[in-house]
Amino acid sequence: AIEALLAGATGDEMATAARLLADGGQVVLAARLFGTALAADPANVRALVGRGALLTAPEFAAFEDLLTEGLRALDRAVELAPDDPEARFWRALAAARLGLFDEALADLDHLATLDVPPGLLAEAARLGDEVRAAAEGQ
């Protein structure tokens, strides 16, 4: 039904709609719409980041195949746009959730060299502190 409403929409428009659905708690619809956006444009970084962030969220942690797909989407987003702050942040967060602290810190260190919106910069700094503390506690 949602796809019919977005017929003719660009990949970016679909990614924006999917993000709004996810923010509104409609995660299944959001995941489907991110998938539709990627089917239309497999190199759409916004859709890759959105789908990756969604599928690596704690709500999906029990579903290893979805987690793997989410990580692949984030890896692809960083591959396509290595200086995209959101791609770096969400991949760092996913890595941190999986205990991959070195990988998370590498993304956060790269993120610190970029022009980042203040809100995202603050979140990245908080995440960096948490990751460093967790890494020291290993």
PDB file of C-alpha atoms in Angstrom:
ATOM      1  CA  ALA A   1       0.000   0.000   0.000  1.00  0.00           C
ATOM      2  CA  ILE A   2       2.732   2.480   0.950  1.00  0.00           C
ATOM      3  CA  GLU A   3       4.682   1.637  -2.188  1.00  0.00           C
ATOM      4  CA  ALA A   4       1.640   2.591  -4.298  1.00  0.00           C
ATOM      5  CA  LEU A   5       1.562   5.987  -2.609  1.00  0.00           C
ATOM      6  CA  LEU A   6       5.209   6.521  -3.486  1.00  0.00           C
ATOM      7  CA  ALA A   7       5.019   5.345  -7.105  1.00  0.00           C
ATOM      8  CA  GLY A   8       7.355   7.542  -9.106  1.00  0.00           C
ATOM      9  CA  ALA A   9       9.211   8.746  -6.011  1.00  0.00           C
ATOM     10  CA  THR A  10      12.991   8.963  -6.119  1.00  0.00           C
ATOM     11  CA  GLY A  11      15.177   6.736  -3.971  1.00  0.00           C
ATOM     12  CA  ASP A  12      15.945   9.696  -1.704  1.00  0.00           C
ATOM     13  CA  GLU A  13      12.237  10.466  -1.306  1.00  0.00           C
ATOM     14  CA  MET A  14      11.535   6.831  -0.450  1.00  0.00           C
ATOM     15  CA  ALA A  15      14.425   6.828   2.042  1.00  0.00           C
ATOM     16  CA  THR A  16      13.029   9.969   3.684  1.00  0.00           C
ATOM     17  CA  ALA A  17       9.553   8.415   3.909  1.00  0.00           C
ATOM     18  CA  ALA A  18      11.051   5.212   5.329  1.00  0.00           C
ATOM     19  CA  ARG A  19      12.952   7.161   7.972  1.00  0.00           C
ATOM     20  CA  LEU A  20       9.738   8.934   8.988  1.00  0.00           C
ATOM     21  CA  LEU A  21       7.981   5.566   9.246  1.00  0.00           C
ATOM     22  CA  ALA A  22      10.817   4.181  11.381  1.00  0.00           C
ATOM     23  CA  ASP A  23      10.749   7.248  13.635  1.00  0.00           C
ATOM     24  CA  GLY A  24       7.007   6.698  14.026  1.00  0.00           C
ATOM     25  CA  GLY A  25       7.517   3.099  15.130  1.00  0.00           C
ATOM     26  CA  GLN A  26       6.480   1.517  11.826  1.00  0.00           C
ATOM     27  CA  VAL A  27       9.730  -0.441  11.527  1.00  0.00           C
ATOM     28  CA  VAL A  28       8.448  -3.255   9.310  1.00  0.00           C
ATOM     29  CA  LEU A  29       7.019  -0.810   6.764  1.00  0.00           C
ATOM     30  CA  ALA A  30      10.183   1.260   7.012  1.00  0.00           C
ATOM     31  CA  ALA A  31      12.384  -1.769   6.339  1.00  0.00           C
ATOM     32  CA  ARG A  32      10.265  -2.682   3.305  1.00  0.00           C
ATOM     33  CA  LEU A  33      10.391   0.856   1.958  1.00  0.00           C
ATOM     34  CA  PHE A  34      14.158   1.107   2.439  1.00  0.00           C
ATOM     35  CA  GLY A  35      14.337  -2.157   0.481  1.00  0.00           C
ATOM     36  CA  THR A  36      12.169  -0.686  -2.278  1.00  0.00           C
ATOM     37  CA  ALA A  37      14.406   2.385  -2.429  1.00  0.00           C
ATOM     38  CA  LEU A  38      17.470   0.149  -2.735  1.00  0.00           C
ATOM     39  CA  ALA A  39      15.839  -1.984  -5.414  1.00  0.00           C
ATOM     40  CA  ALA A  40      15.343   1.203  -7.429  1.00  0.00           C
ATOM     41  CA  ASP A  41      18.838   2.529  -6.656  1.00  0.00           C
ATOM     42  CA  PRO A  42      21.276   0.043  -5.023  1.00  0.00           C
ATOM     43  CA  ALA A  43      23.838   2.816  -4.481  1.00  0.00           C
ATOM     44  CA  ASN A  44      21.480   5.127  -2.551  1.00  0.00           C
ATOM     45  CA  VAL A  45      23.565   5.974   0.510  1.00  0.00           C
ATOM     46  CA  ARG A  46      20.618   7.424   2.474  1.00  0.00           C
ATOM     47  CA  ALA A  47      18.635   4.213   1.979  1.00  0.00           C
ATOM     48  CA  LEU A  48      21.666   2.044   2.822  1.00  0.00           C
ATOM     49  CA  VAL A  49      22.310   3.992   6.029  1.00  0.00           C
ATOM     50  CA  GLY A  50      18.635   3.953   6.983  1.00  0.00           C
ATOM     51  CA  ARG A  51      18.194   0.236   6.356  1.00  0.00           C
ATOM     52  CA  GLY A  52      21.488  -0.575   8.054  1.00  0.00           C
ATOM     53  CA  ALA A  53      20.666   1.521  11.111  1.00  0.00           C
ATOM     54  CA  LEU A  54      17.214  -0.033  11.338  1.00  0.00           C
ATOM     55  CA  LEU A  55      18.331  -3.650  10.975  1.00  0.00           C
ATOM     56  CA  THR A  56      21.190  -3.298  13.475  1.00  0.00           C
ATOM     57  CA  ALA A  57      18.914  -1.788  16.148  1.00  0.00           C
ATOM     58  CA  PRO A  58      18.500  -3.782  19.377  1.00  0.00           C
ATOM     59  CA  GLU A  59      14.935  -4.738  18.365  1.00  0.00           C
ATOM     60  CA  PHE A  60      16.382  -6.888  15.581  1.00  0.00           C
ATOM     61  CA  ALA A  61      19.335  -8.321  17.550  1.00  0.00           C
ATOM     62  CA  ALA A  62      17.772 -11.791  17.748  1.00  0.00           C
ATOM     63  CA  PHE A  63      17.588 -12.032  13.964  1.00  0.00           C
ATOM     64  CA  GLU A  64      21.138 -12.776  12.871  1.00  0.00           C
ATOM     65  CA  ASP A  65      20.309 -12.656   9.159  1.00  0.00           C
ATOM     66  CA  LEU A  66      18.794  -9.169   9.500  1.00  0.00           C
ATOM     67  CA  LEU A  67      21.749  -8.003  11.572  1.00  0.00           C
ATOM     68  CA  THR A  68      24.135  -9.287   8.911  1.00  0.00           C
ATOM     69  CA  GLU A  69      22.121  -7.561   6.192  1.00  0.00           C
ATOM     70  CA  GLY A  70      22.149  -4.331   8.191  1.00  0.00           C
ATOM     71  CA  LEU A  71      25.914  -4.455   8.633  1.00  0.00           C
ATOM     72  CA  ARG A  72      26.380  -5.117   4.914  1.00  0.00           C
ATOM     73  CA  ALA A  73      24.213  -2.095   4.121  1.00  0.00           C
ATOM     74  CA  LEU A  74      26.279   0.127   6.420  1.00  0.00           C
ATOM     75  CA  ASP A  75      29.550  -1.221   5.007  1.00  0.00           C
ATOM     76  CA  ARG A  76      28.294  -0.490   1.487  1.00  0.00           C
ATOM     77  CA  ALA A  77      27.225   3.022   2.491  1.00  0.00           C
ATOM     78  CA  VAL A  78      30.711   3.757   3.861  1.00  0.00           C
ATOM     79  CA  GLU A  79      32.279   2.211   0.765  1.00  0.00           C
ATOM     80  CA  LEU A  80      30.195   4.473  -1.498  1.00  0.00           C
ATOM     81  CA  ALA A  81      30.491   7.585   0.669  1.00  0.00           C
ATOM     82  CA  PRO A  82      33.439   7.267   3.080  1.00  0.00           C
ATOM     83  CA  ASP A  83      32.979  10.831   4.317  1.00  0.00           C
ATOM     84  CA  ASP A  84      29.237  10.595   4.998  1.00  0.00           C
ATOM     85  CA  PRO A  85      28.864  11.394   8.721  1.00  0.00           C
ATOM     86  CA  GLU A  86      25.658   9.395   9.197  1.00  0.00           C
ATOM     87  CA  ALA A  87      27.102   6.316   7.502  1.00  0.00           C
ATOM     88  CA  ARG A  88      30.148   6.451   9.782  1.00  0.00           C
ATOM     89  CA  PHE A  89      28.086   7.089  12.917  1.00  0.00           C
ATOM     90  CA  TRP A  90      25.563   4.304  12.358  1.00  0.00           C
ATOM     91  CA  ARG A  91      28.252   1.802  11.408  1.00  0.00           C
ATOM     92  CA  ALA A  92      30.199   2.754  14.552  1.00  0.00           C
ATOM     93  CA  LEU A  93      27.083   2.274  16.667  1.00  0.00           C
ATOM     94  CA  ALA A  94      26.374  -1.123  15.094  1.00  0.00           C
ATOM     95  CA  ALA A  95      29.978  -2.214  15.632  1.00  0.00           C
ATOM     96  CA  ALA A  96      29.885  -1.048  19.254  1.00  0.00           C
ATOM     97  CA  ARG A  97      26.671  -2.998  19.900  1.00  0.00           C
ATOM     98  CA  LEU A  98      28.434  -6.112  18.611  1.00  0.00           C
ATOM     99  CA  GLY A  99      31.506  -5.535  20.763  1.00  0.00           C
ATOM    100  CA  LEU A 100      33.680  -4.624  17.773  1.00  0.00           C
ATOM    101  CA  PHE A 101      35.242  -1.727  19.625  1.00  0.00           C
ATOM    102  CA  ASP A 102      38.299  -1.183  17.401  1.00  0.00           C
ATOM    103  CA  GLU A 103      36.077  -0.934  14.326  1.00  0.00           C
ATOM    104  CA  ALA A 104      33.688   1.418  16.124  1.00  0.00           C
ATOM    105  CA  LEU A 105      36.530   3.681  17.237  1.00  0.00           C
ATOM    106  CA  ALA A 106      38.020   3.747  13.729  1.00  0.00           C
ATOM    107  CA  ASP A 107      34.705   5.020  12.344  1.00  0.00           C
ATOM    108  CA  LEU A 108      34.348   7.543  15.166  1.00  0.00           C
ATOM    109  CA  ASP A 109      37.915   8.772  14.650  1.00  0.00           C
ATOM    110  CA  HIS A 110      37.192   9.278  10.946  1.00  0.00           C
ATOM    111  CA  LEU A 111      33.905  10.979  11.808  1.00  0.00           C
ATOM    112  CA  ALA A 112      35.803  13.468  13.976  1.00  0.00           C
ATOM    113  CA  THR A 113      37.695  14.674  10.884  1.00  0.00           C
ATOM    114  CA  LEU A 114      34.480  15.501   8.992  1.00  0.00           C
ATOM    115  CA  ASP A 115      32.109  18.454   8.933  1.00  0.00           C
ATOM    116  CA  VAL A 116      29.425  17.026  11.210  1.00  0.00           C
ATOM    117  CA  PRO A 117      26.159  18.594  12.413  1.00  0.00           C
ATOM    118  CA  PRO A 118      26.469  19.554  16.117  1.00  0.00           C
ATOM    119  CA  GLY A 119      23.810  17.093  17.306  1.00  0.00           C
ATOM    120  CA  LEU A 120      25.469  14.170  15.566  1.00  0.00           C
ATOM    121  CA  LEU A 121      28.876  15.311  16.814  1.00  0.00           C
ATOM    122  CA  ALA A 122      27.607  15.264  20.409  1.00  0.00           C
ATOM    123  CA  GLU A 123      26.120  11.775  19.933  1.00  0.00           C
ATOM    124  CA  ALA A 124      29.385  10.564  18.395  1.00  0.00           C
ATOM    125  CA  ALA A 125      31.386  11.971  21.323  1.00  0.00           C
ATOM    126  CA  ARG A 126      29.075  10.229  23.809  1.00  0.00           C
ATOM    127  CA  LEU A 127      29.334   6.976  21.872  1.00  0.00           C
ATOM    128  CA  GLY A 128      33.121   7.310  21.738  1.00  0.00           C
ATOM    129  CA  ASP A 129      33.277   7.678  25.521  1.00  0.00           C
ATOM    130  CA  GLU A 130      31.071   4.601  25.977  1.00  0.00           C
ATOM    131  CA  VAL A 131      33.098   2.532  23.514  1.00  0.00           C
ATOM    132  CA  ARG A 132      36.420   3.489  25.116  1.00  0.00           C
ATOM    133  CA  ALA A 133      35.071   2.606  28.573  1.00  0.00           C
ATOM    134  CA  ALA A 134      33.736  -0.730  27.314  1.00  0.00           C
ATOM    135  CA  ALA A 135      37.003  -1.511  25.516  1.00  0.00           C
ATOM    136  CA  GLU A 136      38.995  -0.825  28.689  1.00  0.00           C
ATOM    137  CA  GLY A 137      36.676  -3.107  30.657  1.00  0.00           C
ATOM    138  CA  GLN A 138      37.342  -6.103  28.394  1.00  0.00           C
TER     139      GLN A 138
END
